[in-house]
Amino acid sequence: MVRYFKKIMHFLLLFSRQGRLRLQKWFTPTPEREKKKIIRDMTAMVLARKPKTCNFLHWMDLKVVYKRYASLFFCLAIDDQENELLALEILHRYVELLDKYFGNVCELDIIFNFEKAYFILDEFLIGGEVQETSKQTVARCIEASDMLQEVKHTHTLAHMLIL
Amino acid sequence: MSPSVRLQEMIRVIRSARTQGEERGVIQRECAAIRAQFRQADNGGRSHNLAKLLYVHMLGYPAHFGQMECVRLIASPRYNEKRVGYLGAMMLLDENQDASLLITNSIKNDLAHSSQYVQSLALCTLACMGSAEMCRDLAPEIDRLLRASSSYIKKKATLCAVHIVRKVPELGELFTPAARALLAEKNHGVLHGAVILITELCERNAQTLVQFREAVPELVHIMRGLVTSGYSPEHTVAGISDPFLQVRILRLLRILGRNNDTASDAMNDLLAQVATNTDSSKTAGSAVLYETVLTVMDIKSESGLRVLAVNILGRFLLNNDRNIRYISMTSLQKIVSTDHNAVQRHRGTIVDCLKDQDASVKRRALELSLALVSAINIRSMMKELLLFLSTCPPELKSHAASGIFNAAERYSPSQRWHIDTILHVLITAGADVRDETVPNLIQLITNASQLHCYTVHKLYRALVADISQQPLVQVACWCIGEYGDSLLQGDCEETEPIQVTEDDILDALETVLQSHMSSPATRGFALTATMKLTSPRQRGEGGRIRSIVSIYGSCMDVELQQRAVEYNALFKKYDHMRAAVLEKMPVMDRSSMGQTNGESGGGGVQELEPTKPKQPEMMVAPQPASQVGGGEGGGAVFLYIVYYGMVTMDPSVAPAAVTVYDKSGVVLKLSCERPLDASQTITLTATNTSDHDVSSLTLQAAVPKNVQLQMKAPSGDSLPARSSAVVTQTVLLNNPNKVGPGWAGTPG
């Protein structure tokens, strides 16, 4: 696997117990074919884990931190030097954000509103790093963006067409 | 119907497809519709079409035709369209796609947009997939945003800068002044980003690192504030104030304190404070403590602080959370060589973790336990390790077995203990040991001559109990063949007496020979052992043994058949040689084995000691096959030479010639040339001092399988009387793999 430069997080995957992908975020440029292979490998490895094992795996030169929440597996690949326990906290924070937004989030919410799941993720992480450590701030920003989306095409934005 | 319902409707339809084929059909139809929509003019549903395509993409279907639509949507003035456009860009475009360059201009414009949410989209996308070119282009803009904007934008710009520095390291200089200033920020998001940026800058540029060392007091102050602050609804997680920020600061401190006494001193008290005051009952606290331990071990900390850190790891070992137990052991593994004594204090807990349910924890515990074995604790540790071996998961057995062998090799208190330990491993995990275990154990046994009786008794008992473990059976057969007489004697000081008759032994060997569990190699060992029992010292009864051996004369396995035929020949034509051929094997020297215990084949060659000058060991039948009759022309002189091992020789010592036959005036000598690497040249010199000619002299040679033989033409085949001429013949032997021992070759 070619990695272009050192990064904390390499990819984040969400998949169901049947191995269906629900979200994929790649923090390093990866060719399509390799992405598919990685997804297959990750799903196979994580789904094969027995229940009472720890949440860390080794794969190639990366550490994979995974946790199951209801029917979804959250899977984060981090650099070998990184803090796995913090990675668990990152996954947990994302789940909390989804939960706050959707209200008792379940897999169906993420299936039917996948673009929202991405928008929330993009307010929490940027370029493979945590951008905001306050839950409330992230939630407020998502709300504000959503409201902006509802607003019809207003005259204040019209003059931007000229640029 | 509003467009967003159409997206969810499509998802519902796709999900209700009952087969893969049905799903493909639905998706093909939808993609065709989407394509058509893309070609149309702006119809208000563009963002939803793209969103549909992105969903299809996530299912694994091709979506490259959506790339240009992303570019178009990003340039749209509508926020909802921009949002989906940028999302599409992050999913479908990366720096390797040509289309990605087309969005550079849009990003540039959006970075200066009046709405911070639009700026945010641009920053996020740039940090996600910005190519080196785009980064160079937009770096000044990012720097501007770092200095004068809201916290919301600053925190994103900072991480954008991190991405730029990773892509184009030279641009680090551009961001250094701004990064320094950002440390004064109060907003946690911005501070967090700033710490990451500084970390990145310091890791890439040594001068920047020196510069930022001056910021250590400031960082210490910030950290102290976090540790001592009370509850904050914004940032507290499980009683810890902003663990994300704490961990990043600790990481930066680690980099700044590395190899630098002043910086390390400045952070010493803080680290002690964090280590003592952080509650590790939940993951958040443990994450902070873990990072603290890593930092302490990496900088130039006081010894007291180091002991504190190791103790934290020791406490982690007792934590209920298996994740914490696991990372504790990985950390201990990293420091066991540098802080051996500190880690030894926790040996008991580590050994207990061998019994953990989790396979990963078990694996780590095994590694650590093996690293902690020393001469002092070898006996108690070995007990635990052997217990572990009998219950451990199959994937760890091989590793555990070789680890135990290594430890026994280095620290065994006595030969008997060593042999016992190896036997125990063979009994519990015989199938998983490496191939060289068998010769290594044999070598060990021959060297412990006072334990031969004890060893053969133990092995016989083990053999009778279970013949499934091949290495054990092989060693047992070998020992019975060599030391069977001790077995028949019955009593042995070190074990309880046992009555064993020759028939019992033969029964056991026959069982091995006939069992379907025995591998061909094992059968070979058993057959040879059976044969060895006929030697006079074993008082073996020929009858039963002969019948066993002759059965295998028609065995399907070529190797066994060959051996059986040879042994039969020893009974029939060469009975007088039999005793000598079946002599007890000599003590094997380590250097003649060509390998060291536990290592794979290749590595052992370098460690051979070249300083022992030794004759090549040969066992030669003392009696020739037939007399060289006077005047009758003579028969074939058959010398059954068993070439044993390949010995390295000191190149400066010239080996002497060995007389292998001296009767009735005919003298045959073998001399060895200095070996070149793995080859040896042997020269046969025949002289005849008798009054009669000797004709039809031929040399036939046999070598073990791992040795290559090349015979040159003899100078002649008749020896005239009274030493008037000499016959010489050269034989080249090549042992490319330097493995041994091999013996019992084919009669030439």
PDB file of N, CA and C in Angstrom, chain B residues 138-187:
ATOM      1  N   LEU B 138      -2.300  28.180  -3.194  1.00  0.00           N
ATOM      2  CA  LEU B 138      -3.215  28.745  -2.201  1.00  0.00           C
ATOM      3  C   LEU B 138      -2.589  28.988  -0.837  1.00  0.00           C
ATOM      4  N   ALA B 139      -1.319  28.654  -0.682  1.00  0.00           N
ATOM      5  CA  ALA B 139      -0.683  28.809   0.638  1.00  0.00           C
ATOM      6  C   ALA B 139      -0.771  30.243   1.195  1.00  0.00           C
ATOM      7  N   PRO B 140      -0.521  31.262   0.380  1.00  0.00           N
ATOM      8  CA  PRO B 140      -0.578  32.620   0.946  1.00  0.00           C
ATOM      9  C   PRO B 140      -1.975  32.946   1.479  1.00  0.00           C
ATOM     10  N   GLU B 141      -2.980  32.457   0.757  1.00  0.00           N
ATOM     11  CA  GLU B 141      -4.355  32.678   1.190  1.00  0.00           C
ATOM     12  C   GLU B 141      -4.602  32.030   2.560  1.00  0.00           C
ATOM     13  N   ILE B 142      -4.075  30.831   2.735  1.00  0.00           N
ATOM     14  CA  ILE B 142      -4.253  30.122   4.009  1.00  0.00           C
ATOM     15  C   ILE B 142      -3.550  30.880   5.133  1.00  0.00           C
ATOM     16  N   ASP B 143      -2.382  31.375   4.816  1.00  0.00           N
ATOM     17  CA  ASP B 143      -1.643  32.114   5.824  1.00  0.00           C
ATOM     18  C   ASP B 143      -2.435  33.348   6.265  1.00  0.00           C
ATOM     19  N   ARG B 144      -3.046  33.990   5.295  1.00  0.00           N
ATOM     20  CA  ARG B 144      -3.863  35.168   5.608  1.00  0.00           C
ATOM     21  C   ARG B 144      -5.001  34.775   6.560  1.00  0.00           C
ATOM     22  N   LEU B 145      -5.642  33.659   6.250  1.00  0.00           N
ATOM     23  CA  LEU B 145      -6.766  33.226   7.077  1.00  0.00           C
ATOM     24  C   LEU B 145      -6.326  32.823   8.482  1.00  0.00           C
ATOM     25  N   LEU B 146      -5.075  32.370   8.586  1.00  0.00           N
ATOM     26  CA  LEU B 146      -4.565  31.996   9.907  1.00  0.00           C
ATOM     27  C   LEU B 146      -4.500  33.190  10.849  1.00  0.00           C
ATOM     28  N   ARG B 147      -4.286  34.364  10.239  1.00  0.00           N
ATOM     29  CA  ARG B 147      -4.005  35.514  11.093  1.00  0.00           C
ATOM     30  C   ARG B 147      -5.251  36.323  11.422  1.00  0.00           C
ATOM     31  N   ALA B 148      -6.140  36.441  10.467  1.00  0.00           N
ATOM     32  CA  ALA B 148      -7.221  37.388  10.695  1.00  0.00           C
ATOM     33  C   ALA B 148      -8.562  36.797  10.321  1.00  0.00           C
ATOM     34  N   SER B 149      -9.139  36.027  11.172  1.00  0.00           N
ATOM     35  CA  SER B 149     -10.463  35.495  10.887  1.00  0.00           C
ATOM     36  C   SER B 149     -11.070  34.977  12.181  1.00  0.00           C
ATOM     37  N   SER B 150     -12.254  34.468  12.065  1.00  0.00           N
ATOM     38  CA  SER B 150     -12.921  33.951  13.261  1.00  0.00           C
ATOM     39  C   SER B 150     -12.252  32.649  13.701  1.00  0.00           C
ATOM     40  N   SER B 151     -12.531  32.251  14.927  1.00  0.00           N
ATOM     41  CA  SER B 151     -11.977  30.985  15.428  1.00  0.00           C
ATOM     42  C   SER B 151     -12.407  29.843  14.530  1.00  0.00           C
ATOM     43  N   TYR B 152     -13.653  29.922  14.085  1.00  0.00           N
ATOM     44  CA  TYR B 152     -14.199  28.865  13.236  1.00  0.00           C
ATOM     45  C   TYR B 152     -13.330  28.640  12.001  1.00  0.00           C
ATOM     46  N   ILE B 153     -12.936  29.732  11.375  1.00  0.00           N
ATOM     47  CA  ILE B 153     -12.112  29.621  10.173  1.00  0.00           C
ATOM     48  C   ILE B 153     -10.662  29.332  10.532  1.00  0.00           C
ATOM     49  N   LYS B 154     -10.192  29.943  11.619  1.00  0.00           N
ATOM     50  CA  LYS B 154      -8.793  29.747  11.996  1.00  0.00           C
ATOM     51  C   LYS B 154      -8.480  28.283  12.231  1.00  0.00           C
ATOM     52  N   LYS B 155      -9.372  27.594  12.927  1.00  0.00           N
ATOM     53  CA  LYS B 155      -9.043  26.201  13.264  1.00  0.00           C
ATOM     54  C   LYS B 155      -8.974  25.354  12.004  1.00  0.00           C
ATOM     55  N   LYS B 156      -9.855  25.663  11.027  1.00  0.00           N
ATOM     56  CA  LYS B 156      -9.808  24.910   9.784  1.00  0.00           C
ATOM     57  C   LYS B 156      -8.587  25.287   8.953  1.00  0.00           C
ATOM     58  N   ALA B 157      -8.263  26.588   8.956  1.00  0.00           N
ATOM     59  CA  ALA B 157      -7.102  27.031   8.191  1.00  0.00           C
ATOM     60  C   ALA B 157      -5.827  26.404   8.737  1.00  0.00           C
ATOM     61  N   THR B 158      -5.774  26.259  10.060  1.00  0.00           N
ATOM     62  CA  THR B 158      -4.582  25.668  10.654  1.00  0.00           C
ATOM     63  C   THR B 158      -4.368  24.253  10.143  1.00  0.00           C
ATOM     64  N   LEU B 159      -5.454  23.471  10.121  1.00  0.00           N
ATOM     65  CA  LEU B 159      -5.300  22.092   9.659  1.00  0.00           C
ATOM     66  C   LEU B 159      -5.040  22.041   8.169  1.00  0.00           C
ATOM     67  N   CYS B 160      -5.542  23.022   7.445  1.00  0.00           N
ATOM     68  CA  CYS B 160      -5.223  23.135   6.034  1.00  0.00           C
ATOM     69  C   CYS B 160      -3.726  23.371   5.875  1.00  0.00           C
ATOM     70  N   ALA B 161      -3.194  24.237   6.728  1.00  0.00           N
ATOM     71  CA  ALA B 161      -1.762  24.502   6.693  1.00  0.00           C
ATOM     72  C   ALA B 161      -0.971  23.233   6.977  1.00  0.00           C
ATOM     73  N   VAL B 162      -1.479  22.403   7.895  1.00  0.00           N
ATOM     74  CA  VAL B 162      -0.810  21.133   8.202  1.00  0.00           C
ATOM     75  C   VAL B 162      -0.725  20.290   6.944  1.00  0.00           C
ATOM     76  N   HIS B 163      -1.836  20.222   6.230  1.00  0.00           N
ATOM     77  CA  HIS B 163      -1.842  19.436   4.992  1.00  0.00           C
ATOM     78  C   HIS B 163      -0.834  19.985   3.995  1.00  0.00           C
ATOM     79  N   ILE B 164      -0.809  21.321   3.876  1.00  0.00           N
ATOM     80  CA  ILE B 164       0.115  21.947   2.928  1.00  0.00           C
ATOM     81  C   ILE B 164       1.557  21.614   3.291  1.00  0.00           C
ATOM     82  N   VAL B 165       1.876  21.700   4.567  1.00  0.00           N
ATOM     83  CA  VAL B 165       3.247  21.411   4.999  1.00  0.00           C
ATOM     84  C   VAL B 165       3.603  19.952   4.701  1.00  0.00           C
ATOM     85  N   ARG B 166       2.614  19.063   4.840  1.00  0.00           N
ATOM     86  CA  ARG B 166       2.900  17.659   4.546  1.00  0.00           C
ATOM     87  C   ARG B 166       3.137  17.435   3.061  1.00  0.00           C
ATOM     88  N   LYS B 167       2.429  18.221   2.254  1.00  0.00           N
ATOM     89  CA  LYS B 167       2.588  18.053   0.809  1.00  0.00           C
ATOM     90  C   LYS B 167       3.815  18.776   0.283  1.00  0.00           C
ATOM     91  N   VAL B 168       4.043  19.974   0.770  1.00  0.00           N
ATOM     92  CA  VAL B 168       5.145  20.826   0.296  1.00  0.00           C
ATOM     93  C   VAL B 168       5.913  21.321   1.505  1.00  0.00           C
ATOM     94  N   PRO B 169       6.843  20.528   2.021  1.00  0.00           N
ATOM     95  CA  PRO B 169       7.518  20.875   3.275  1.00  0.00           C
ATOM     96  C   PRO B 169       8.186  22.248   3.288  1.00  0.00           C
ATOM     97  N   GLU B 170       8.649  22.731   2.111  1.00  0.00           N
ATOM     98  CA  GLU B 170       9.342  24.024   2.104  1.00  0.00           C
ATOM     99  C   GLU B 170       8.435  25.145   2.573  1.00  0.00           C
ATOM    100  N   LEU B 171       7.143  24.966   2.369  1.00  0.00           N
ATOM    101  CA  LEU B 171       6.208  26.030   2.757  1.00  0.00           C
ATOM    102  C   LEU B 171       6.065  26.147   4.278  1.00  0.00           C
ATOM    103  N   GLY B 172       6.696  25.254   4.995  1.00  0.00           N
ATOM    104  CA  GLY B 172       6.643  25.339   6.452  1.00  0.00           C
ATOM    105  C   GLY B 172       7.115  26.673   6.977  1.00  0.00           C
ATOM    106  N   GLU B 173       8.151  27.192   6.339  1.00  0.00           N
ATOM    107  CA  GLU B 173       8.687  28.477   6.797  1.00  0.00           C
ATOM    108  C   GLU B 173       7.635  29.567   6.764  1.00  0.00           C
ATOM    109  N   LEU B 174       6.767  29.477   5.764  1.00  0.00           N
ATOM    110  CA  LEU B 174       5.729  30.491   5.611  1.00  0.00           C
ATOM    111  C   LEU B 174       4.803  30.538   6.819  1.00  0.00           C
ATOM    112  N   PHE B 175       4.522  29.359   7.371  1.00  0.00           N
ATOM    113  CA  PHE B 175       3.510  29.298   8.431  1.00  0.00           C
ATOM    114  C   PHE B 175       4.086  29.414   9.840  1.00  0.00           C
ATOM    115  N   THR B 176       5.398  29.347   9.962  1.00  0.00           N
ATOM    116  CA  THR B 176       5.983  29.306  11.309  1.00  0.00           C
ATOM    117  C   THR B 176       5.615  30.514  12.179  1.00  0.00           C
ATOM    118  N   PRO B 177       5.717  31.742  11.682  1.00  0.00           N
ATOM    119  CA  PRO B 177       5.380  32.876  12.560  1.00  0.00           C
ATOM    120  C   PRO B 177       3.923  32.819  13.036  1.00  0.00           C
ATOM    121  N   ALA B 178       3.013  32.518  12.092  1.00  0.00           N
ATOM    122  CA  ALA B 178       1.597  32.462  12.464  1.00  0.00           C
ATOM    123  C   ALA B 178       1.357  31.371  13.499  1.00  0.00           C
ATOM    124  N   ALA B 179       2.042  30.231  13.308  1.00  0.00           N
ATOM    125  CA  ALA B 179       1.845  29.115  14.235  1.00  0.00           C
ATOM    126  C   ALA B 179       2.226  29.520  15.657  1.00  0.00           C
ATOM    127  N   ARG B 180       3.339  30.228  15.753  1.00  0.00           N
ATOM    128  CA  ARG B 180       3.806  30.663  17.068  1.00  0.00           C
ATOM    129  C   ARG B 180       2.773  31.524  17.760  1.00  0.00           C
ATOM    130  N   ALA B 181       2.199  32.439  16.968  1.00  0.00           N
ATOM    131  CA  ALA B 181       1.222  33.360  17.545  1.00  0.00           C
ATOM    132  C   ALA B 181      -0.034  32.636  17.999  1.00  0.00           C
ATOM    133  N   LEU B 182      -0.370  31.552  17.327  1.00  0.00           N
ATOM    134  CA  LEU B 182      -1.629  30.865  17.625  1.00  0.00           C
ATOM    135  C   LEU B 182      -1.638  30.197  18.996  1.00  0.00           C
ATOM    136  N   LEU B 183      -0.450  30.010  19.572  1.00  0.00           N
ATOM    137  CA  LEU B 183      -0.417  29.368  20.880  1.00  0.00           C
ATOM    138  C   LEU B 183      -1.099  30.203  21.950  1.00  0.00           C
ATOM    139  N   ALA B 184      -1.288  31.481  21.642  1.00  0.00           N
ATOM    140  CA  ALA B 184      -1.915  32.360  22.630  1.00  0.00           C
ATOM    141  C   ALA B 184      -3.432  32.278  22.587  1.00  0.00           C
ATOM    142  N   GLU B 185      -3.954  31.525  21.626  1.00  0.00           N
ATOM    143  CA  GLU B 185      -5.407  31.434  21.484  1.00  0.00           C
ATOM    144  C   GLU B 185      -6.048  30.725  22.663  1.00  0.00           C
ATOM    145  N   LYS B 186      -7.261  31.151  22.961  1.00  0.00           N
ATOM    146  CA  LYS B 186      -7.991  30.498  24.038  1.00  0.00           C
ATOM    147  C   LYS B 186      -8.913  29.398  23.512  1.00  0.00           C
ATOM    148  N   ASN B 187      -9.337  29.576  22.262  1.00  0.00           N
ATOM    149  CA  ASN B 187     -10.278  28.615  21.704  1.00  0.00           C
ATOM    150  C   ASN B 187      -9.601  27.251  21.544  1.00  0.00           C
TER     151      ASN B 187
END
